[in-house]
Coordinates of C-alpha atoms in Angstrom, one line a residue:
Chain A
M1 CA -13.5 195.2 21.5
V2 CA -10.4 195.3 23.5
Q3 CA -12.3 194.1 26.6
G4 CA -13.6 191.3 24.4
F5 CA -10.1 190.2 23.6
W6 CA -9.2 190.1 27.3
L7 CA -12.4 188.1 28.1
V8 CA -11.4 185.6 25.5
L9 CA -7.9 185.4 26.9
L10 CA -9.3 184.9 30.4
G11 CA -11.6 182.1 29.2
L12 CA -8.8 180.5 27.2
F13 CA -6.3 180.4 30.0
A14 CA -8.8 179.2 32.6
A15 CA -10.3 176.5 30.3
G16 CA -6.8 175.4 29.1
Y17 CA -5.7 175.1 32.7
F18 CA -8.4 172.6 33.7
V19 CA -8.0 170.5 30.5
L20 CA -4.2 170.3 30.8
E21 CA -3.8 170.2 34.6
G22 CA -6.8 168.0 35.0
A23 CA -4.8 165.2 33.4
D24 CA -2.0 165.9 35.8
F25 CA -4.4 165.8 38.8
G26 CA -5.8 162.5 37.6
A27 CA -2.4 161.0 37.0
G28 CA -1.3 162.2 40.4
M29 CA -4.4 160.7 42.1
V30 CA -3.9 157.3 40.5
L31 CA -0.1 157.3 41.0
A32 CA -0.1 155.3 44.2
V33 CA -2.8 152.9 43.0
L34 CA -1.4 152.1 39.6
G35 CA 2.2 151.8 40.9
R36 CA 1.6 150.3 44.3
G37 CA 4.8 148.8 45.6
D38 CA 6.3 149.3 42.2
R39 CA 8.7 152.1 41.9
S40 CA 9.3 151.8 38.1
G41 CA 5.5 151.7 37.5
R42 CA 5.2 155.0 39.3
D43 CA 8.1 156.4 37.4
D44 CA 6.3 155.6 34.2
V45 CA 3.2 157.5 35.3
V46 CA 5.3 160.5 36.5
R47 CA 7.2 160.6 33.2
A48 CA 3.9 160.9 31.3
I49 CA 3.1 164.2 33.0
A50 CA 6.6 165.6 33.8
P51 CA 8.0 168.0 32.9
R52 CA 4.9 168.9 31.0
F53 CA 3.1 170.0 34.2
L54 CA 5.5 173.0 34.2
G55 CA 3.9 174.2 31.0
N56 CA 0.4 173.3 32.2
E57 CA 0.2 174.9 35.6
V58 CA 1.2 178.3 34.3
W59 CA -2.1 178.5 32.5
M60 CA -3.6 179.3 35.9
V61 CA -0.7 181.8 36.6
A62 CA -1.7 183.5 33.4
T63 CA -5.4 183.4 34.3
I64 CA -4.6 185.2 37.6
G65 CA -2.4 187.6 35.7
V66 CA -5.3 188.5 33.4
V67 CA -7.5 188.9 36.5
D68 CA -5.0 191.2 38.2
G69 CA -4.3 193.2 35.0
A70 CA -7.7 193.4 33.4
F71 CA -10.5 192.2 35.8
P72 CA -9.7 193.1 39.4
K73 CA -13.4 192.9 40.3
V74 CA -13.3 189.2 39.4
G75 CA -10.3 188.8 41.8
E76 CA -12.3 190.5 44.6
L77 CA -15.2 188.1 44.1
L78 CA -12.9 185.1 43.8
L79 CA -11.2 185.9 47.1
G80 CA -14.3 187.1 48.9
R81 CA -16.1 183.8 48.3
G82 CA -13.2 181.5 47.9
Y83 CA -10.5 182.4 50.4
P84 CA -10.4 179.0 52.4
A85 CA -10.7 176.9 49.2
L86 CA -7.9 179.0 47.6
I87 CA -5.6 178.4 50.6
A88 CA -6.2 174.6 50.3
I89 CA -5.6 174.8 46.5
L90 CA -2.3 176.7 46.9
L91 CA -1.1 174.3 49.6
G92 CA -1.9 171.3 47.5
W93 CA -0.2 172.9 44.5
L94 CA 3.0 173.6 46.6
V95 CA 3.1 170.0 47.8
R96 CA 2.3 168.4 44.5
D97 CA 5.0 170.3 42.7
A98 CA 7.6 169.7 45.4
G99 CA 6.8 166.0 45.2
L100 CA 7.3 165.9 41.4
W101 CA 10.5 167.9 41.6
F102 CA 12.0 166.1 44.6
R103 CA 10.9 162.5 44.2
R104 CA 14.1 161.6 42.3
R105 CA 16.4 163.9 44.1
G106 CA 16.7 161.9 47.3
D107 CA 16.0 158.5 48.6
A108 CA 12.4 158.9 49.9
T109 CA 10.7 158.5 46.6
W110 CA 7.6 156.7 47.9
R111 CA 7.0 159.4 50.5
W112 CA 6.9 162.1 47.8
D113 CA 4.7 159.9 45.6
L114 CA 2.2 159.6 48.5
A115 CA 2.4 163.4 48.9
I116 CA 1.7 163.8 45.2
G117 CA -1.3 161.6 45.5
V118 CA -2.8 163.4 48.5
A119 CA -2.0 166.8 47.1
S120 CA -3.6 166.0 43.7
V121 CA -6.8 165.1 45.6
V122 CA -6.7 168.4 47.5
L123 CA -6.1 170.3 44.3
A124 CA -8.9 168.7 42.2
G125 CA -11.3 168.7 45.2
G126 CA -10.3 172.3 46.2
W127 CA -11.1 173.6 42.7
G128 CA -14.5 171.7 42.9
V129 CA -15.2 173.4 46.3
L130 CA -14.2 176.8 44.8
W131 CA -16.5 176.4 41.9
G132 CA -19.4 175.6 44.3
R133 CA -18.6 178.6 46.4
L134 CA -18.5 180.9 43.4
L135 CA -21.9 179.7 42.5
G136 CA -23.1 180.3 46.0
V137 CA -24.3 176.8 46.7
G138 CA -24.4 175.2 50.1
I139 CA -21.8 173.0 51.7
T140 CA -23.4 169.7 50.5
L141 CA -23.3 170.8 46.9
Q142 CA -19.8 172.1 47.4
A143 CA -18.7 168.7 48.6
L144 CA -20.5 167.1 45.7
S145 CA -18.8 169.4 43.3
A146 CA -15.4 168.5 44.8
V147 CA -16.1 164.7 44.4
A148 CA -17.4 165.2 40.8
L149 CA -14.4 167.2 39.7
A150 CA -11.9 164.8 41.3
G151 CA -13.7 161.9 39.7
L152 CA -13.7 163.6 36.3
C153 CA -10.0 164.3 36.6
V154 CA -9.3 160.6 37.4
V155 CA -11.1 159.5 34.3
H156 CA -9.5 162.3 32.3
G157 CA -6.0 161.3 33.7
L158 CA -6.6 157.6 33.0
A159 CA -7.6 158.3 29.4
F160 CA -4.5 160.5 29.0
L161 CA -2.3 157.8 30.4
G162 CA -3.8 155.3 28.1
R163 CA -4.9 153.1 31.0
L164 CA -8.5 152.7 30.1
P165 CA -9.6 149.4 28.6
R166 CA -11.3 150.9 25.6
G167 CA -12.7 154.2 24.2
R168 CA -9.6 156.1 25.3
A169 CA -9.7 158.8 22.6
A170 CA -13.5 159.3 22.9
T171 CA -13.4 159.4 26.7
F172 CA -10.5 162.0 26.6
A173 CA -12.4 164.1 24.1
V174 CA -15.5 164.1 26.4
T175 CA -13.7 164.8 29.6
S176 CA -11.7 167.6 27.9
L177 CA -14.9 169.2 26.7
V178 CA -16.4 169.0 30.2
L179 CA -13.3 170.3 31.9
A180 CA -13.0 173.2 29.4
S181 CA -16.7 174.3 29.5
A182 CA -17.4 173.9 33.3
P183 CA -15.1 176.7 34.4
L184 CA -16.4 178.9 31.6
L185 CA -20.0 178.3 32.8
V186 CA -19.0 179.0 36.4
G187 CA -17.2 182.2 35.4
W188 CA -20.1 183.3 33.3
A189 CA -22.5 182.8 36.1
A190 CA -20.4 184.2 38.9
F191 CA -18.4 187.1 37.5
P192 CA -19.2 190.5 36.3
A193 CA -17.4 191.4 33.1
V194 CA -16.1 194.7 34.5
S195 CA -12.6 195.4 33.2
V196 CA -10.0 198.0 34.2
S197 CA -10.1 201.4 32.5
A198 CA -9.3 201.7 28.8
P199 CA -5.8 203.2 29.0
T200 CA -4.6 200.2 31.0
L201 CA -6.0 197.7 28.5
N202 CA -4.6 199.7 25.6
A203 CA -1.1 199.6 27.3
L204 CA -1.3 195.8 27.9
T205 CA -2.8 194.6 24.7
P206 CA 0.0 195.0 22.1
L207 CA 2.6 193.5 24.4
V208 CA 0.4 190.4 25.1
I209 CA -0.5 190.0 21.4
G210 CA 3.2 190.2 20.5
A211 CA 4.0 187.5 23.0
L212 CA 1.2 185.0 22.2
P213 CA 3.0 183.4 19.1
V214 CA 6.1 182.8 21.2
L215 CA 4.1 181.2 24.0
A216 CA 2.1 179.1 21.5
V217 CA 5.3 177.8 19.9
G218 CA 6.7 176.9 23.3
Q219 CA 3.6 175.1 24.4
V220 CA 3.2 173.2 21.1
G221 CA 6.9 172.3 21.3
L222 CA 6.5 171.0 24.9
W223 CA 3.6 168.7 23.9
W224 CA 5.3 167.6 20.7
L225 CA 8.5 166.6 22.6
G226 CA 6.5 165.1 25.5
R227 CA 4.9 162.5 23.3
T228 CA 8.0 160.4 23.9
P229 CA 8.5 160.3 27.7
M230 CA 11.9 161.4 28.9
R231 CA 14.3 159.0 30.4
S232 CA 15.0 159.9 34.0
Y233 CA 14.9 163.3 35.4
F234 CA 11.5 163.3 37.2
Chain B
M1 CA -9.4 194.6 57.6
T2 CA -8.7 194.9 61.4
G3 CA -5.4 196.1 62.7
T4 CA -4.5 192.6 63.8
A5 CA -5.4 191.0 60.5
L6 CA -3.4 193.7 58.7
G7 CA -0.4 193.1 60.9
L8 CA -0.6 189.4 60.3
A9 CA -1.0 189.9 56.6
R10 CA 2.1 192.0 56.6
V11 CA 4.1 189.4 58.4
E12 CA 2.8 186.7 56.0
F13 CA 3.8 188.8 53.0
G14 CA 7.2 189.5 54.4
I15 CA 7.9 185.9 55.1
T16 CA 6.6 184.5 51.7
A17 CA 8.3 187.3 49.8
S18 CA 11.6 186.8 51.6
V19 CA 11.7 183.0 51.0
H20 CA 10.8 183.5 47.4
F21 CA 13.4 186.2 47.0
L22 CA 16.2 183.9 48.2
F23 CA 15.4 181.3 45.6
A24 CA 14.7 183.8 42.9
A25 CA 18.0 185.5 43.5
V26 CA 19.9 182.2 43.0
T27 CA 17.9 181.7 39.8
L28 CA 19.0 185.0 38.5
G29 CA 22.6 184.5 39.6
L30 CA 23.0 180.9 38.3
L31 CA 21.3 181.1 35.0
P32 CA 23.9 183.2 33.2
V33 CA 26.6 180.9 34.5
V34 CA 24.8 177.8 33.2
A35 CA 24.0 179.6 29.9
V36 CA 27.7 180.6 29.4
F37 CA 28.9 177.0 30.1
Q38 CA 26.4 175.6 27.7
T39 CA 27.4 178.1 25.1
R40 CA 31.1 177.0 25.5
W41 CA 29.9 173.4 25.2
V42 CA 28.1 174.0 21.9
V43 CA 30.9 176.2 20.5
T44 CA 34.0 174.1 21.6
G45 CA 32.3 170.6 21.9
R46 CA 34.6 169.9 24.8
P47 CA 33.1 167.3 27.3
V48 CA 34.1 169.3 30.4
Y49 CA 31.7 172.0 29.4
Q50 CA 28.9 169.5 28.9
R51 CA 29.5 168.2 32.4
L52 CA 29.7 171.8 33.8
T53 CA 26.3 172.5 32.1
R54 CA 24.8 169.4 33.6
F55 CA 26.1 169.9 37.1
W56 CA 25.2 173.6 37.5
G57 CA 22.0 173.2 35.4
N58 CA 20.9 170.5 37.9
I59 CA 21.6 172.7 40.9
Y60 CA 19.8 175.6 39.1
L61 CA 16.7 173.3 38.6
I62 CA 16.6 172.1 42.2
N63 CA 16.7 175.7 43.3
Y64 CA 14.1 176.7 40.6
A65 CA 11.7 174.1 42.1
V66 CA 11.1 176.2 45.2
G67 CA 11.5 179.5 43.3
I68 CA 8.6 178.5 41.1
V69 CA 6.2 177.1 43.7
T70 CA 6.8 180.1 46.1
G71 CA 6.3 182.4 43.0
L72 CA 3.0 180.8 42.4
V73 CA 1.8 181.7 45.8
M74 CA 3.1 185.3 45.4
E75 CA 0.8 185.7 42.3
F76 CA -2.2 185.0 44.5
Q77 CA -1.2 186.7 47.7
L78 CA -1.6 190.3 46.5
G79 CA -5.2 189.6 45.7
M80 CA -5.8 187.5 48.8
N81 CA -4.8 190.0 51.5
W82 CA -4.3 193.3 49.7
S83 CA -7.4 194.1 47.8
G84 CA -7.4 197.6 49.3
L85 CA -4.3 198.2 47.3
T86 CA -5.3 196.3 44.1
G87 CA -8.8 197.9 44.2
F88 CA -7.5 201.4 44.5
A89 CA -4.4 201.2 42.3
G90 CA -5.2 198.1 40.1
N91 CA -5.3 200.2 36.9
V92 CA -1.5 200.8 37.2
F93 CA -0.2 198.3 39.7
G94 CA -1.9 195.3 38.2
A95 CA -0.6 195.9 34.7
P96 CA 3.1 195.0 35.2
L97 CA 2.0 192.0 37.3
A98 CA -0.2 190.8 34.6
L99 CA 2.6 191.1 32.1
E100 CA 4.9 189.3 34.5
T101 CA 2.6 186.3 34.5
I102 CA 2.1 186.1 30.8
L103 CA 5.3 187.4 29.2
A104 CA 7.7 186.1 31.8
F105 CA 6.4 183.4 34.2
F106 CA 4.4 181.5 31.6
A107 CA 7.2 181.6 29.0
E108 CA 9.9 180.8 31.5
S109 CA 8.2 177.7 32.9
T110 CA 7.4 176.4 29.4
F111 CA 11.0 176.9 28.3
V112 CA 12.3 175.2 31.4
G113 CA 10.1 172.2 30.6
L114 CA 11.4 172.2 27.0
W115 CA 15.1 172.5 28.1
I116 CA 14.7 169.5 30.4
L117 CA 12.8 167.4 27.8
G118 CA 15.0 168.6 24.9
W119 CA 18.3 167.4 26.4
G120 CA 20.0 165.2 23.8
R121 CA 16.9 165.4 21.5
L122 CA 16.9 168.9 20.2
R123 CA 19.6 170.2 17.9
P124 CA 22.4 171.7 20.1
G125 CA 21.8 175.2 18.8
L126 CA 18.1 175.1 19.6
H127 CA 18.7 173.6 23.0
L128 CA 21.2 176.4 23.7
A129 CA 18.7 179.0 22.6
L130 CA 16.3 177.6 25.2
I131 CA 18.7 178.3 28.1
W132 CA 19.2 181.9 26.9
L133 CA 15.4 182.3 26.5
I134 CA 15.0 181.0 30.1
T135 CA 17.6 183.5 31.3
A136 CA 15.9 186.3 29.4
T137 CA 12.5 185.5 30.7
A138 CA 13.8 185.2 34.3
Y139 CA 15.3 188.7 34.1
L140 CA 12.1 189.9 32.4
S141 CA 10.2 188.6 35.4
A142 CA 12.4 190.6 37.7
F143 CA 11.9 193.7 35.5
W144 CA 8.1 193.5 35.7
V145 CA 8.0 192.8 39.4
M146 CA 10.3 195.8 40.0
I147 CA 8.1 198.0 37.8
A148 CA 5.1 197.1 40.0
N149 CA 7.2 197.6 43.2
G150 CA 8.6 200.8 41.8
F151 CA 5.1 202.2 41.5
L152 CA 4.7 201.7 45.2
Q153 CA 8.0 203.4 45.9
D154 CA 7.7 206.3 43.5
P155 CA 4.2 206.5 41.9
V156 CA 4.4 208.0 38.4
G157 CA 2.3 208.1 35.3
Y158 CA -1.1 208.1 37.0
A159 CA -3.9 210.3 38.0
I160 CA -6.6 209.8 40.7
R161 CA -10.1 209.9 39.2
G162 CA -13.3 208.9 41.0
G163 CA -11.4 207.7 44.0
S164 CA -9.1 205.3 42.2
V165 CA -5.9 205.4 40.2
V166 CA -5.9 205.5 36.4
L167 CA -3.0 205.2 34.0
T168 CA -2.0 208.4 32.2
D169 CA 1.6 207.7 31.1
W170 CA 2.6 204.1 30.4
A171 CA 6.1 205.2 29.3
A172 CA 6.7 206.9 32.6
V173 CA 5.7 203.8 34.5
L174 CA 8.1 201.7 32.4
T175 CA 11.0 204.1 33.0
N176 CA 10.3 204.9 36.6
P177 CA 13.6 205.5 38.4
G178 CA 12.1 204.1 41.5
A179 CA 11.9 200.8 39.7
L180 CA 15.1 200.9 37.5
Y181 CA 17.5 202.0 40.2
G182 CA 16.3 199.1 42.4
L183 CA 16.3 196.6 39.5
A184 CA 19.9 197.3 38.6
H185 CA 21.1 197.1 42.2
L186 CA 19.1 193.9 42.8
V187 CA 20.2 192.1 39.7
A188 CA 23.8 192.8 40.5
G189 CA 23.2 191.6 44.1
A190 CA 21.6 188.4 42.7
L191 CA 24.6 187.8 40.4
T192 CA 26.8 188.3 43.5
A193 CA 24.8 185.6 45.4
G194 CA 25.0 183.2 42.4
G195 CA 28.7 183.9 42.1
F196 CA 29.3 183.1 45.7
V197 CA 27.2 179.9 45.5
V198 CA 29.3 178.7 42.5
T199 CA 32.5 179.7 44.2
G200 CA 31.7 178.1 47.6
I201 CA 30.6 174.8 46.1
S202 CA 33.7 174.6 43.9
A203 CA 36.0 175.6 46.8
Y204 CA 34.4 172.8 48.8
H205 CA 35.5 170.3 46.2
W206 CA 39.0 171.7 46.0
A207 CA 39.3 171.8 49.8
R208 CA 38.4 168.1 49.7
R209 CA 41.1 167.4 47.2
T210 CA 38.8 166.5 44.3
E211 CA 40.0 164.6 41.4
E212 CA 37.9 166.8 39.1
R213 CA 40.5 169.5 39.2
E214 CA 39.8 171.1 35.8
F215 CA 36.0 170.9 36.4
F216 CA 35.9 172.6 39.7
G217 CA 38.9 174.9 38.8
R218 CA 36.9 176.4 35.9
S219 CA 33.8 176.6 38.2
L220 CA 35.7 178.3 40.9
F221 CA 37.2 180.9 38.6
S222 CA 33.9 181.6 36.9
G223 CA 32.2 181.9 40.2
L224 CA 34.8 184.3 41.5
A225 CA 34.6 186.4 38.3
V226 CA 30.8 186.7 38.6
A227 CA 31.0 187.4 42.4
A228 CA 33.7 190.1 41.9
G229 CA 31.9 191.7 39.0
G230 CA 28.5 191.5 40.7
S231 CA 29.6 192.8 44.1
V232 CA 31.4 195.8 42.6
A233 CA 28.4 196.5 40.4
T234 CA 26.1 196.2 43.3
I235 CA 28.0 198.9 45.2
L236 CA 28.3 201.2 42.2
L237 CA 24.6 200.8 41.4
G238 CA 23.6 201.3 45.0
I239 CA 25.4 204.6 45.6
P240 CA 23.3 206.7 43.2
Q241 CA 20.1 205.6 45.1
F242 CA 21.1 207.7 48.1
G243 CA 20.9 210.9 46.0
Y244 CA 17.7 209.8 44.3
L245 CA 16.0 208.8 47.6
S246 CA 16.8 212.1 49.2
S247 CA 14.3 213.7 46.8
A248 CA 12.0 210.8 46.0
Q249 CA 11.5 209.3 49.5
P250 CA 12.8 211.9 52.0
T251 CA 11.6 210.0 55.1
K252 CA 13.4 206.8 54.1
S253 CA 16.5 208.7 53.1
A254 CA 16.7 210.5 56.4
V255 CA 16.4 207.3 58.5
I256 CA 18.9 205.2 56.5
T257 CA 21.5 208.0 56.6
G258 CA 20.8 208.6 60.3
K259 CA 20.0 212.2 59.9
D260 CA 17.5 213.3 62.6
Q261 CA 17.4 216.8 61.3
A262 CA 16.4 215.7 57.8
L263 CA 13.8 213.4 59.3
A264 CA 12.2 216.2 61.2
V265 CA 12.0 218.3 58.0
A266 CA 10.6 215.4 56.0
Q267 CA 8.0 214.7 58.6
A268 CA 7.0 218.3 58.7
A269 CA 6.5 218.3 54.9
M270 CA 4.4 215.1 55.1
R271 CA 2.2 216.6 57.9
A272 CA 1.7 219.7 55.9
A273 CA 0.6 217.6 52.9
H274 CA -1.3 214.8 54.5
G275 CA -2.3 216.0 58.0
P276 CA -1.0 215.1 61.4
G277 CA 0.6 211.7 62.1
D278 CA 3.9 209.9 62.4
Y279 CA 5.4 209.4 58.9
A280 CA 8.7 208.0 60.0
P281 CA 9.6 204.5 58.7
P282 CA 10.7 201.9 61.4
S283 CA 14.1 202.9 62.7
I284 CA 15.4 199.3 62.2
I285 CA 16.1 200.2 58.6
Y286 CA 19.1 202.2 59.8
P287 CA 21.1 199.2 61.2
L288 CA 19.8 197.0 58.3
T289 CA 21.3 199.5 55.9
L290 CA 24.6 199.3 57.7
V291 CA 24.5 195.5 57.6
M292 CA 23.8 195.6 53.8
M293 CA 26.6 198.1 53.1
G294 CA 29.1 196.4 55.4
L295 CA 28.5 193.0 53.9
G296 CA 28.6 194.5 50.4
L297 CA 32.1 195.9 51.1
V298 CA 33.3 192.5 52.6
L299 CA 31.9 190.5 49.6
A300 CA 33.5 192.9 47.1
A301 CA 36.9 192.8 49.0
V302 CA 36.9 189.1 49.4
S303 CA 35.9 188.2 45.8
L304 CA 38.3 190.8 44.2
T305 CA 41.2 189.6 46.4
A306 CA 40.4 185.9 45.8
F307 CA 40.0 186.5 42.0
A308 CA 43.3 188.4 41.8
L309 CA 45.1 185.6 43.8
R310 CA 43.1 182.7 42.3
G311 CA 46.1 180.6 41.4
R312 CA 47.2 180.6 45.1
V313 CA 43.8 180.6 46.7
I314 CA 42.9 177.3 44.9
R315 CA 45.8 175.5 46.6
W316 CA 45.4 177.0 50.1
R317 CA 42.8 175.1 52.1
P318 CA 42.0 177.7 54.8
A319 CA 41.1 180.2 52.0
L320 CA 39.0 177.5 50.3
W321 CA 37.0 176.8 53.5
G322 CA 36.7 180.5 54.0
L323 CA 35.0 180.8 50.6
V324 CA 32.6 177.9 51.5
G325 CA 31.7 179.8 54.7
M326 CA 31.0 183.0 52.7
I327 CA 27.9 181.4 50.9
P328 CA 25.3 182.7 53.3
L329 CA 26.6 186.3 53.4
P330 CA 25.2 187.6 50.1
F331 CA 21.8 186.3 51.1
V332 CA 21.8 188.1 54.4
A333 CA 22.8 191.3 52.5
L334 CA 20.0 190.7 49.9
I335 CA 17.3 190.3 52.6
A336 CA 18.6 193.3 54.6
G337 CA 18.5 195.4 51.4
W338 CA 15.0 194.3 50.5
L339 CA 13.7 195.0 54.1
V340 CA 15.2 198.5 53.9
R341 CA 13.4 199.1 50.6
E342 CA 10.1 197.8 51.8
L343 CA 10.0 198.9 55.4
G344 CA 11.5 202.2 54.4
R345 CA 8.3 203.0 52.4
Q346 CA 6.1 202.7 55.5
P347 CA 3.6 203.9 56.7
W348 CA 2.7 204.1 53.0
V349 CA 1.9 201.2 50.7
I350 CA 2.1 203.7 47.8
Y351 CA 4.5 206.4 48.9
G352 CA 2.7 209.6 49.6
V353 CA -0.5 208.3 48.1
E354 CA -2.1 205.4 50.0
R355 CA -1.4 204.3 53.5
T356 CA -0.7 200.6 54.3
S357 CA -3.5 200.7 56.8
A358 CA -5.9 201.2 53.9
A359 CA -4.4 198.4 51.8
G360 CA -5.9 195.4 53.4
G361 CA -8.6 193.1 52.1
S362 CA -11.7 191.6 53.7
A363 CA -10.0 188.5 55.2
T364 CA -10.6 187.9 58.9
V365 CA -8.0 187.4 61.6
A366 CA -8.7 183.7 61.6
E367 CA -8.4 183.4 57.9
V368 CA -5.1 185.3 57.7
L369 CA -3.7 183.6 60.7
T370 CA -4.5 180.1 59.3
S371 CA -2.9 180.9 56.0
L372 CA 0.1 182.5 57.8
V373 CA 0.8 179.5 59.9
L374 CA 0.2 177.0 57.0
F375 CA 2.2 178.8 54.4
T376 CA 5.1 179.6 56.8
A377 CA 5.3 176.0 57.9
I378 CA 5.3 174.7 54.3
Y379 CA 7.6 177.4 53.0
V380 CA 10.2 176.7 55.8
T381 CA 9.9 172.9 55.2
L382 CA 10.4 173.3 51.5
A383 CA 13.3 175.7 51.9
V384 CA 15.1 173.4 54.3
V385 CA 14.4 170.3 52.1
D386 CA 15.5 172.2 49.0
Y387 CA 18.7 173.5 50.7
R388 CA 19.6 169.9 51.7
L389 CA 18.9 168.6 48.2
I390 CA 21.1 171.3 46.7
A391 CA 23.8 170.6 49.2
R392 CA 23.5 166.9 48.4
A393 CA 23.7 167.4 44.7
A394 CA 26.6 169.9 45.2
R395 CA 28.6 167.4 47.3
A396 CA 27.9 164.5 44.9
G397 CA 30.0 166.1 42.3
S398 CA 29.8 166.1 38.5
G399 CA 28.7 162.5 37.7
A400 CA 25.5 162.2 39.7
A401 CA 23.1 164.6 38.1
L402 CA 20.1 162.9 36.4
L403 CA 19.7 165.8 34.1
G404 CA 20.7 164.7 30.6
A405 CA 21.9 161.3 31.9
E406 CA 22.6 158.9 29.0
E407 CA 21.2 155.9 30.8
P408 CA 18.6 155.8 33.6
V409 CA 20.8 156.1 36.7
P410 CA 19.8 153.5 39.3
A411 CA 18.5 155.2 42.4
P412 CA 17.9 153.8 45.8
V413 CA 14.3 152.7 46.3

């Protein structure tokens, strides 16, 4: 019962991460293309995802927290099979965030925008490779998985930005569904549902249940406020 | 993990933790200052407090950028290189880290996004509540990290069953003196660092004969008050640790107090309990302790004197430039103190329970070396860029911050 709650939490955070950050990856990848030679065009794209990316990327932080706290065996498998991919993902993540934070703090905006684009490709592609490695497929299929996920994120991001000629809402619904279910299927296929011992879960559960409403209010608030892009910070 | 891979993993953890620690300390030190300025703004409605909130809030955010991205890597790193530790002690050690990610990191990042987005859009009281929520979650983050670290220093509330640790007493883990002594001392040290940053930047503007006299005058006095209070508290909260360590970590205690006799006794006790071997932590923690304590005394003396004589200090340029030059010192003290805490626990990863040599994961030398080189390069680059951006924002003064700007500020392309 308690373990079921933690499995749901793990799935929720992981699926939520790919739906929410998938749009940020896509927007990051198309940033340089949509706003080529046009600083204010790039600003518009960034404003659509910042500062909401702050509330999106932490879904993976929480996923890793659930793994550390409740499913350490999952962590061992993740790292045993995914070490090089995870290094690439983390490096991409560092550079992407630094780009978003710093692009307006100095006078080298276009350089940071280029970095955001490259890092977003590494991030989306890196997760694709990691999924392939977790499923134990060969290098060709890993590469294919990377290209597929990156392409999916581009479509998802364009739909999110409203830059598709038509069928925006329907496309976004489909890409969201795929981005939510794919990591769940990969996890279901690759990971054993072996949790930590009961006393640890019993200690963690009430604190997390108590915090969930606060987190939900914060996340909803961030999305509600983010409907109107902010003026100028990012 | 081979000895070489383990050594590299330790270096990698030391570097990434130290860089993260520098930025996390500024976050802890600056947030209460920003929150108090914003409270005064909401309560009094005076524009100077709005500008103070914007200026220091902007510097906090530039610093937070590297704090958060280095924090992200920290969450992964324990699993990446230290699965020997997490596999053995995950039932206790993983719990506070899990709560840190969900209750603190997740919440803090969401609230920071809301605080930035909500500027000028949310009701003032609600926007003010957000900065206090950010402050609370940042401190909660430090609490959970120190609870996890405290278990490594002074393992409590556990039993070993079937070759791994199980949780037996959650309350004992949450009230572990090995965590709480360190947390109190560290929070006071972070406030000292934040206070000296605010003081130094404000002193710079007074030394340059700023026209924003009220703005940087209030900043300077606030910074000095935080630095003085923080540095005295750091010393007072550090002293009891000596008595505590002499019973909880006798080998560390003997080395940092320079007592060879006590070290011999502590080593003999360790050998009797755990078999032959060298149980002395590296001797460098003795000079590091002296550096930390010496700097602590200097920081307290300077901030107390400057606070007492603040009316005169603010008009005397050599003193102002002196305060600018003080900015790095609390950070040196913080890193020295952290190294004493962590190196002093060696050769144990969990003091008296698991050796560091058993804590490694399955990563190869090539894998660890690759990640060590890449992460160090990118961390150092980000730290340098961030430092320069903070310095730039600090020099630009109160009008330049984009945070909460009324109109889009034209920026160079």
